[in-house]
Coordinates of C-alpha atoms in Angstrom, one line a residue:
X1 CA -170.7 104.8 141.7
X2 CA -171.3 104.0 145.3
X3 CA -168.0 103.3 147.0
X4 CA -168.4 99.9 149.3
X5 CA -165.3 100.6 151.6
X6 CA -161.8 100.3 151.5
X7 CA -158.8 103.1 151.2
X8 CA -157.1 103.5 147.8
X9 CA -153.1 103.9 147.7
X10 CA -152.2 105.7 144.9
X11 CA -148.4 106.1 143.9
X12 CA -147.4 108.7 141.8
X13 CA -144.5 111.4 141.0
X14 CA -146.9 114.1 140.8
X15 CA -149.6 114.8 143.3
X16 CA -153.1 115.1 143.1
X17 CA -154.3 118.0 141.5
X18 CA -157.2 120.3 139.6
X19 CA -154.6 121.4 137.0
X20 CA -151.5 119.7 136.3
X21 CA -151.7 116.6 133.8
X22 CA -150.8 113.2 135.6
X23 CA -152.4 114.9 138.8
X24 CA -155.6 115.8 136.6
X25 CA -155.9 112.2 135.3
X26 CA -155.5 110.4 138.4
X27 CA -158.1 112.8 140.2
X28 CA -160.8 112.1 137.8
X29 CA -160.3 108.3 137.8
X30 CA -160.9 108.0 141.4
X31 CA -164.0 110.7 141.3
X32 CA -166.4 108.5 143.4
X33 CA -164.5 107.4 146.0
X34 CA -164.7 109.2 149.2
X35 CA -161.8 111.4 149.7
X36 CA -160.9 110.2 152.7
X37 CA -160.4 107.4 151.5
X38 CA -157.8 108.4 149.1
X39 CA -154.4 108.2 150.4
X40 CA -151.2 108.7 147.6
X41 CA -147.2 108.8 148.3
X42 CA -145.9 110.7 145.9
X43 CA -142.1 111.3 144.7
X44 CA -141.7 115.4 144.2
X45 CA -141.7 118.4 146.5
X46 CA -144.7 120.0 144.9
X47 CA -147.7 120.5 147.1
X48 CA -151.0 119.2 146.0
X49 CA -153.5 121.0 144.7
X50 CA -156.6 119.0 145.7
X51 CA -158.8 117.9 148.5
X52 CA -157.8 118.7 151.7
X53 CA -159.8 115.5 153.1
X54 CA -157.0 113.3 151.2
X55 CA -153.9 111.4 152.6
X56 CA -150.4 113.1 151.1
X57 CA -147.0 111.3 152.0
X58 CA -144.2 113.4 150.3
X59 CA -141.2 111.2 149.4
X60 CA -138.6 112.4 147.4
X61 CA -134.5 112.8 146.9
X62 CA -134.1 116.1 148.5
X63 CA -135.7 114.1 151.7
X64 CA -132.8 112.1 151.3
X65 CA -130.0 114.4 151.0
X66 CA -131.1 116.2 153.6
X67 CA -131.0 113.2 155.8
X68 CA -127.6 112.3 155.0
X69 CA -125.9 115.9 155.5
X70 CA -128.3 116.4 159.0
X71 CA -127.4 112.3 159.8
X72 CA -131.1 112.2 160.6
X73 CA -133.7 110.7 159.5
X74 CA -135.9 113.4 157.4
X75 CA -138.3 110.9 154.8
X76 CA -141.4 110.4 154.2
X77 CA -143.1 113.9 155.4
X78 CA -147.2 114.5 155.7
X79 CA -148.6 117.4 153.6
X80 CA -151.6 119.5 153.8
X81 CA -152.9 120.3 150.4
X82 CA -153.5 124.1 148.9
X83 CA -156.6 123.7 147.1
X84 CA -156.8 126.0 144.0
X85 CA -152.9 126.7 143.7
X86 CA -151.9 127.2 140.5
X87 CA -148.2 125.9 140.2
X88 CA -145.5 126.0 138.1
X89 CA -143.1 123.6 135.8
X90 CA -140.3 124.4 133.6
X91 CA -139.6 123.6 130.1
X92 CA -136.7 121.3 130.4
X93 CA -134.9 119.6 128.2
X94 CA -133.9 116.5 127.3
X95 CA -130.1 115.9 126.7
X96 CA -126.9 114.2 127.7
X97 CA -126.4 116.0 131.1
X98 CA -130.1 115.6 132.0
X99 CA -129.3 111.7 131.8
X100 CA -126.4 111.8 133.8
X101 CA -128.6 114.0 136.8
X102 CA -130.9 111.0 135.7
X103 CA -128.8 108.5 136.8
X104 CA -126.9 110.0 139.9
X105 CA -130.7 110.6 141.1
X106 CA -131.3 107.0 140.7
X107 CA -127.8 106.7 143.0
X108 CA -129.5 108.6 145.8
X109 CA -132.4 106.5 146.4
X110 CA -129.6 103.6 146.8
X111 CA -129.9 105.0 150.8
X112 CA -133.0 103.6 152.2
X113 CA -133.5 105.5 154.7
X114 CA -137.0 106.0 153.5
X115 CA -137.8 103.0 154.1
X116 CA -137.6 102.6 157.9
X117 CA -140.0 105.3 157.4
X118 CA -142.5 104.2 155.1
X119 CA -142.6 101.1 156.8
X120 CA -143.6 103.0 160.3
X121 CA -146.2 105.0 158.2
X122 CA -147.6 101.9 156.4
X123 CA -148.3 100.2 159.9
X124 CA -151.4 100.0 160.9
X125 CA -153.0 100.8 157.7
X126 CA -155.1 98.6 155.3
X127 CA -155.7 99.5 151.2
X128 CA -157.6 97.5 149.2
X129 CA -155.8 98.0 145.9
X130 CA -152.6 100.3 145.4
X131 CA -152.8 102.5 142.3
X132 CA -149.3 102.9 140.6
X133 CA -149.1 106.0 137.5
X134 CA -145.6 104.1 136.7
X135 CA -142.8 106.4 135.0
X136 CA -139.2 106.6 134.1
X137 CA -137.9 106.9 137.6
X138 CA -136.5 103.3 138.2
X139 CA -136.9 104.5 142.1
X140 CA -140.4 105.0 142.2
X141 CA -140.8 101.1 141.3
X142 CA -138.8 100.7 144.3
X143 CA -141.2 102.2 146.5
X144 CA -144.0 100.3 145.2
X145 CA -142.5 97.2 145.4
X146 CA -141.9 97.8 149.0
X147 CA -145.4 99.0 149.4
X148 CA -146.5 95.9 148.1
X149 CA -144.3 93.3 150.4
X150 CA -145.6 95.2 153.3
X151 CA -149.6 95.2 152.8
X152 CA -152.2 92.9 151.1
X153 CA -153.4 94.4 148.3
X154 CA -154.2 94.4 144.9
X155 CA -151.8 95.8 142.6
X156 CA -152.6 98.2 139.5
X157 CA -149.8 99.8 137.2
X158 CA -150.9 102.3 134.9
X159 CA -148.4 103.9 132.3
X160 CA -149.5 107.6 130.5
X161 CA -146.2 107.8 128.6
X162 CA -143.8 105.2 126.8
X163 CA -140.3 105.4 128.3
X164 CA -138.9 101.7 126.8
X165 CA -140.3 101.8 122.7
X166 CA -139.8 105.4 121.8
X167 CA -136.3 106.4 121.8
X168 CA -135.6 109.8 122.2
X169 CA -131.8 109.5 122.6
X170 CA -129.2 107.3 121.7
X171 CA -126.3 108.0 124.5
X172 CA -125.0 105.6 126.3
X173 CA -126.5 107.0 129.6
X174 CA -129.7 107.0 128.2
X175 CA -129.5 103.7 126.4
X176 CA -128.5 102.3 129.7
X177 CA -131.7 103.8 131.5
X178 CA -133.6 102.7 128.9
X179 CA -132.6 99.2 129.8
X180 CA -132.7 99.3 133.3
X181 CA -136.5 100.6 133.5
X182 CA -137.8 97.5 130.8
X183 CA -135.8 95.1 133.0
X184 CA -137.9 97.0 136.0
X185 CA -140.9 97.0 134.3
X186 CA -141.2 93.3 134.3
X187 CA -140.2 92.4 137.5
X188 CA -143.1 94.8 138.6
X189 CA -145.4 93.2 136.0
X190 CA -144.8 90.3 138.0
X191 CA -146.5 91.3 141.8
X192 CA -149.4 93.8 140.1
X193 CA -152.2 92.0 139.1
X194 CA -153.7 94.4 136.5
X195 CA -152.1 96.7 134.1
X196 CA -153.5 100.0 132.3
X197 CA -152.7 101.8 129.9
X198 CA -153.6 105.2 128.2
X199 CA -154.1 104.5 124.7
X200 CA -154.8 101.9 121.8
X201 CA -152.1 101.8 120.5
X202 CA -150.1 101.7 123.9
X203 CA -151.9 98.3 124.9
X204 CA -151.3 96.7 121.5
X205 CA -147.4 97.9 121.8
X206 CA -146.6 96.6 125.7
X207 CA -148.8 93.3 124.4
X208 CA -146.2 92.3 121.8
X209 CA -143.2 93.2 124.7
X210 CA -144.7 91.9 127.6
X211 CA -147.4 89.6 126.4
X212 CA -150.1 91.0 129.0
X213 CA -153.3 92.5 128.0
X214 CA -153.7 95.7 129.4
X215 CA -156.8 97.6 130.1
X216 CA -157.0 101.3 129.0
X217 CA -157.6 104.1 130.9
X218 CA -158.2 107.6 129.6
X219 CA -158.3 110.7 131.7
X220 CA -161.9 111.6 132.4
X221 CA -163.0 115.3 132.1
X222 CA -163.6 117.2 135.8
X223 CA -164.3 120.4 134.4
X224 CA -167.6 122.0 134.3
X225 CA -169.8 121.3 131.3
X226 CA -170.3 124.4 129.3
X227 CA -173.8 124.5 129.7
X228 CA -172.8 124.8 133.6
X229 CA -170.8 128.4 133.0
X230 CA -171.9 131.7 131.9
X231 CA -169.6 133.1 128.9
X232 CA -167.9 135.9 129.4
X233 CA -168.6 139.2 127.1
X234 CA -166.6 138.8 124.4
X235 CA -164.4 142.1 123.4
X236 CA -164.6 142.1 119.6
X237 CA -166.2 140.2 117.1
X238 CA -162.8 137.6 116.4
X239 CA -163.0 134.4 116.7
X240 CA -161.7 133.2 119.9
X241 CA -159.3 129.8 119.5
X242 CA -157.7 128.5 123.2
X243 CA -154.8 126.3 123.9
X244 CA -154.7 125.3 127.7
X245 CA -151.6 123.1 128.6
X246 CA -148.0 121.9 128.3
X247 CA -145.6 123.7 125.9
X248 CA -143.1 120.9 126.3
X249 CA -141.7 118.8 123.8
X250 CA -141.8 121.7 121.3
X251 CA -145.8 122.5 121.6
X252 CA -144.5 125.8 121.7
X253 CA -142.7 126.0 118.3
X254 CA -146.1 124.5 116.6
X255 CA -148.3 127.2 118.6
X256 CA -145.4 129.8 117.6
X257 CA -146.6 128.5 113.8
X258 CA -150.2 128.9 113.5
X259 CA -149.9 132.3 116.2
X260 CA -147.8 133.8 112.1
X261 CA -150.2 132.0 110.2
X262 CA -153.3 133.4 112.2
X263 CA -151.3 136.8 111.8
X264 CA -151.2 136.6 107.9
X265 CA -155.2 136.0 108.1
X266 CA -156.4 138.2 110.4
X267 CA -154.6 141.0 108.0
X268 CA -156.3 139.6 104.6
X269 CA -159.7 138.5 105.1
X270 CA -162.6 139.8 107.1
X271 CA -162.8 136.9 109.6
X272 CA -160.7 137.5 112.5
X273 CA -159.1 135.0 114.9
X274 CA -157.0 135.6 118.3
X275 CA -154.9 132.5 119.5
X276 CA -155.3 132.7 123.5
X277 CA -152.6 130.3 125.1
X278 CA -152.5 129.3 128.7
X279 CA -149.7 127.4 130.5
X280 CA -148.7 126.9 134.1
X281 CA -144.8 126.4 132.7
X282 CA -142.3 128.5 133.2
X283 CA -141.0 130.0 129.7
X284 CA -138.3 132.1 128.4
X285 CA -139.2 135.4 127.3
X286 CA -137.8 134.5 123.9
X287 CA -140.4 132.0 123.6
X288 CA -142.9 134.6 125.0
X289 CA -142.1 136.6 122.1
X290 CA -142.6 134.2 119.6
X291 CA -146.1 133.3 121.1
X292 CA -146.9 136.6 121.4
X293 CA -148.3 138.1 117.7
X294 CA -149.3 141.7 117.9
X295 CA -153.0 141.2 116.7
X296 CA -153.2 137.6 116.6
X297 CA -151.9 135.6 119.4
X298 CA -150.6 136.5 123.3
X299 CA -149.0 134.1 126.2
X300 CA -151.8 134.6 129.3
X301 CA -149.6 132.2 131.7
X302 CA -151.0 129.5 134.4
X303 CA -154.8 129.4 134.7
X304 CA -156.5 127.5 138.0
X305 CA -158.9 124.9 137.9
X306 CA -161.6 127.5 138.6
X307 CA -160.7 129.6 136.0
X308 CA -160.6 127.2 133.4
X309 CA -164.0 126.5 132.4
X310 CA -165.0 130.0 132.1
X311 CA -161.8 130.2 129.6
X312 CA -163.2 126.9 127.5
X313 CA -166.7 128.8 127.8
X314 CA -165.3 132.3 126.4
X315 CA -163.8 129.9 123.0
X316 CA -164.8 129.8 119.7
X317 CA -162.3 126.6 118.7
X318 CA -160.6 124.9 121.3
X319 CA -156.4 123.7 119.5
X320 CA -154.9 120.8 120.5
X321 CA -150.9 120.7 119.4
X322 CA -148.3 118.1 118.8
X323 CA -144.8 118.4 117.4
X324 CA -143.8 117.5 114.4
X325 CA -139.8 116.9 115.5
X326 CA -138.8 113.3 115.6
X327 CA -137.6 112.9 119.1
X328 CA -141.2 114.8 120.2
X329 CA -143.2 111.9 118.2
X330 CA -141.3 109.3 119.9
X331 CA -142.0 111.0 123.3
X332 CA -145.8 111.2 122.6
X333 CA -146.6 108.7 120.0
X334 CA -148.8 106.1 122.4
X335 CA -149.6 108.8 124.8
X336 CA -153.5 110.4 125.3
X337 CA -153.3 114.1 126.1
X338 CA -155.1 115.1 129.4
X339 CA -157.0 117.9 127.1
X340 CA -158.8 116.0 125.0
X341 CA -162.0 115.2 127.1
X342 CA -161.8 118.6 128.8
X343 CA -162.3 120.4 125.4
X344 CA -164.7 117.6 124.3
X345 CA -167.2 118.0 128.1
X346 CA -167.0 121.9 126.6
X347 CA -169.2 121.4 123.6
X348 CA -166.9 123.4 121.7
X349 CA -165.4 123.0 117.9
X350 CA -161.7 121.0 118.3
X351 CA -158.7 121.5 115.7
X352 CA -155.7 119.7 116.1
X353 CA -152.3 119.9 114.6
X354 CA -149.9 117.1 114.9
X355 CA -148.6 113.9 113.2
X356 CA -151.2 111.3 112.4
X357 CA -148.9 109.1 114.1
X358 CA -148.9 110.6 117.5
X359 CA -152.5 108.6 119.4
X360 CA -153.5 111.7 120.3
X361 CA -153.9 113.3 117.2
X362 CA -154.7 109.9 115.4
X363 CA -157.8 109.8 118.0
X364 CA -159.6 113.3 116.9
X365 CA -159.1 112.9 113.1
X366 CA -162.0 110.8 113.5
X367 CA -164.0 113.2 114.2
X368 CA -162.1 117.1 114.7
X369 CA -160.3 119.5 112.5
X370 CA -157.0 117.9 112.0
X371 CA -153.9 119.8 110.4
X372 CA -151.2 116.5 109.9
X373 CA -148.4 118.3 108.8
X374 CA -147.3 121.7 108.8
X375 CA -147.9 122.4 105.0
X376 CA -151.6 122.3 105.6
X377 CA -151.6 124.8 108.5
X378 CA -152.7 128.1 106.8
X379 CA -155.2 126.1 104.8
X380 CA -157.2 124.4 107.1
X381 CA -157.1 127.4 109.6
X382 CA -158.8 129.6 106.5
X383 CA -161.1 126.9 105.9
X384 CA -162.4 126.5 109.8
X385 CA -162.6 130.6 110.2
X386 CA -163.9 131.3 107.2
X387 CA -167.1 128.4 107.1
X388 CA -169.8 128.6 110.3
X389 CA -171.2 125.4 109.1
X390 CA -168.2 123.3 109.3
X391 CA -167.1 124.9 112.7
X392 CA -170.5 123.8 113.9
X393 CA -171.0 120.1 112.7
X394 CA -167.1 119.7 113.9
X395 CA -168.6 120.8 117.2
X396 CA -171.8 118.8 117.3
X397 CA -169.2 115.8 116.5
X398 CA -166.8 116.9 119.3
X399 CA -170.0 116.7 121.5
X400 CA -171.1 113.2 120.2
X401 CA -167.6 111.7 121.3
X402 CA -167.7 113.1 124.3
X403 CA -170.9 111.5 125.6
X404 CA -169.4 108.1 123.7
X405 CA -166.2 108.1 125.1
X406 CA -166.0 110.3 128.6
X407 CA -169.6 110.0 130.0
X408 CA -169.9 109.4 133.8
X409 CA -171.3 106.2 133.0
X410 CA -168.1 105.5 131.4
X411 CA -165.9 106.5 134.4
X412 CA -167.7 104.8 137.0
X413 CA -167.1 101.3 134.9
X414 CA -163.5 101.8 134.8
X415 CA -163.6 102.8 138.4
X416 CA -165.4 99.5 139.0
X417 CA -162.7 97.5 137.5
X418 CA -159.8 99.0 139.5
X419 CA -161.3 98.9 142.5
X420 CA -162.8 94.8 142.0
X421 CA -161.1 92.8 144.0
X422 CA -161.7 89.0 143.6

């Protein structure tokens, strides 16, 4: 799509970036627009990963610490980008003291200094539509309000994740962040002018709470098509199965499962398998070991946005992974994994293991190899190793949905209807 003008203000927690998952997404929805034109506050201290030509203004709470102990005014600071990086997150999880640092981080933004400086920093400059990835900090609505009393714009907010439906906790904290953020939500709702979402069954959920139709946005593919990348040699004659991404909300545990179940093949039958699993996380070794099968599965760590194609390229079945626990499902059960149209633009067989409930997983039973509980694990894993012809028609399907779903045609009409302004 040609771009006719006009910066884009994106809002985010995460900045932009080649690898990481809300970074990922937003990247390849703005693919078109010139990059400098694309200018983003976001609310962590990472550094992005991406263009160098783009606009980064870090805001975050350590900002504002900092400018209380030094009584000097520290927000809102200009970054240069590290294209290629390959950072880092750590597993954390989600219980009654992570509320509380919740809620006391909410306390900090209560000092505004950040705003004498976001104000000086939005002087001057003009965006024709301002690009909010909402999440659970009730802060970061904050800073797009105030974005949006002090330009003329249009407003979009786009959720990847349910914080409000799902509950994942029932303390008091968290039932009284829970209703804070819906009470957020739509007072937001009320100065943005179109809403996105990342799945079906997200749109038809905030419908029924907020009775507004929302438009859906899934993360397009910015990967290299496989016919773009040389494989590499393979070392053996195994099958070669890849998992490239989070190991949060228990991925691990269900990785940990098929890794023993791969190991009980591989010493009974004559087709082989080796489970390769990439993450940029940080992971205790305990969870290293259980990832790790002697023979069947290893733990290769963080992987760069260059590397990553020639790792889809080198795969025989590309696994996608959901947990089975109940507070996981209610974590990801209207979310659309990042993954899914990077393994489709890779023309390679997909097999997923999760609840049917969770979109993700509901999405590629349509057309992938789907394991919905863990019971049918072993079985379907013998049945995709063991019969070619099945592999391949699941990969000419895998292929098919890609160029239906993901195709650059695709992406530049939802790139069209952001950046409309009437």
């Amino acid at each position: 799509m040609k771009h006719t003008g006009g910066n884009i203000l994106i809002i985010s927690h995460n900045p932009l970036s080649k690898v990481n998952n809300n970074g990922k997404t937003l990247v390849s929805i703005f693919k078109g627009v010139p990059e400098d034109n694309i200018y983003q506050i976001y609310l962590n201290p990472d550094i992005p990963d991406y263009s160098e030509k783009c606009h980064y203004l870090q805001l975050n709470e350590k900002q504002i610490l900092s400018s209380i102990l030094k009584m000097n005014n520290l927000c809102c600071k200009e970054i240069k980008a590290t294209p290629d990086r390959v950072s880092s997150t750590t597993i954390k999880s989600h219980n009654f003291g992570n509320h509380t640092k919740r809620l006391l981080r909410e306390f900090i933004w209560k000092f505004t200094f950040w705003k004498s400086t976001l104000g000086e920093w939005l002087k001057d400059k003009q965006f024709n539509v301002v690009f909010f990835m909402a999440g659970d900090g009730l802060f970061a609505y904050d800073v797009y309000r105030f974005v949006m009393e002090h330009i003329s714009a249009k407003g979009c907010l786009f959720f990847t994740d349910d914080y409000i439906i799902g509950r994942t906790s029932y303390s008091p904290i968290a039932t009284i962040r829970r209703i804070l953020l819906k009470r957020k939500i739509k007072k937001t709702l009320k100065i943005t002018n179109e809403l996105y979402v990342i799945s079906d069954e997200m749109r038809k959920a905030y419908y029924k709470l907020f009775n507004i139709e929302g438009y859906i946005i899934r993360n397009f593919s910015v990967e290299k098509r496989i016919e773009d990348v040389i494989s590499l040699e393979k070392t053996s004659d195994s099958l070669v199965m890849v998992y490239a991404g989070g190991l949060h909300y228990n991925r691990w545990k269900v990785l940990a499962k098929i890794a023993k179940e791969l190991n009980k093949i591989n010493n009974s039958s004559k087709v082989k398998c080796y489970l390769r699993i990439y993450s940029s996380q940080n992971i205790s070794p305990g969870i290293i070991n259980q990832l790790s099968v002697e023979n069947s599965s290893a733990f290769l760590g963080g992987a760069s946005a260059s590397q990553i194609a020639d790792i889809y390229a080198d795969a025989d079945i590309l696994l996608h992974v959901e947990s089975f626990d109940k507070k996981a499902i209610a974590s990801t059960k209207y979310s659309f994994s990042t993954k899914i149209p990077e393994y489709l633009s890779a023309g390679k067989c997909v097999l997923a293991v999760g609840p049917a409930e969770v979109a993700s997983v509901q999405y590629l039973a349509d057309f992938a190899c789907v394991a919905n509980n863990e019971s049918e694990i072993k079985n379907v894993l013998v049945h995709l190793l063991n019969d070619d012809e099945y592999r391949a028609m699941i990969k000419s399907n895998c292929e098919n949905r890609y160029e239906k779903d993901f195709s650059e045609e695709k992406q530049k009409k939802c790139l069209e209807q952001i950046l409309h302004v009437s």
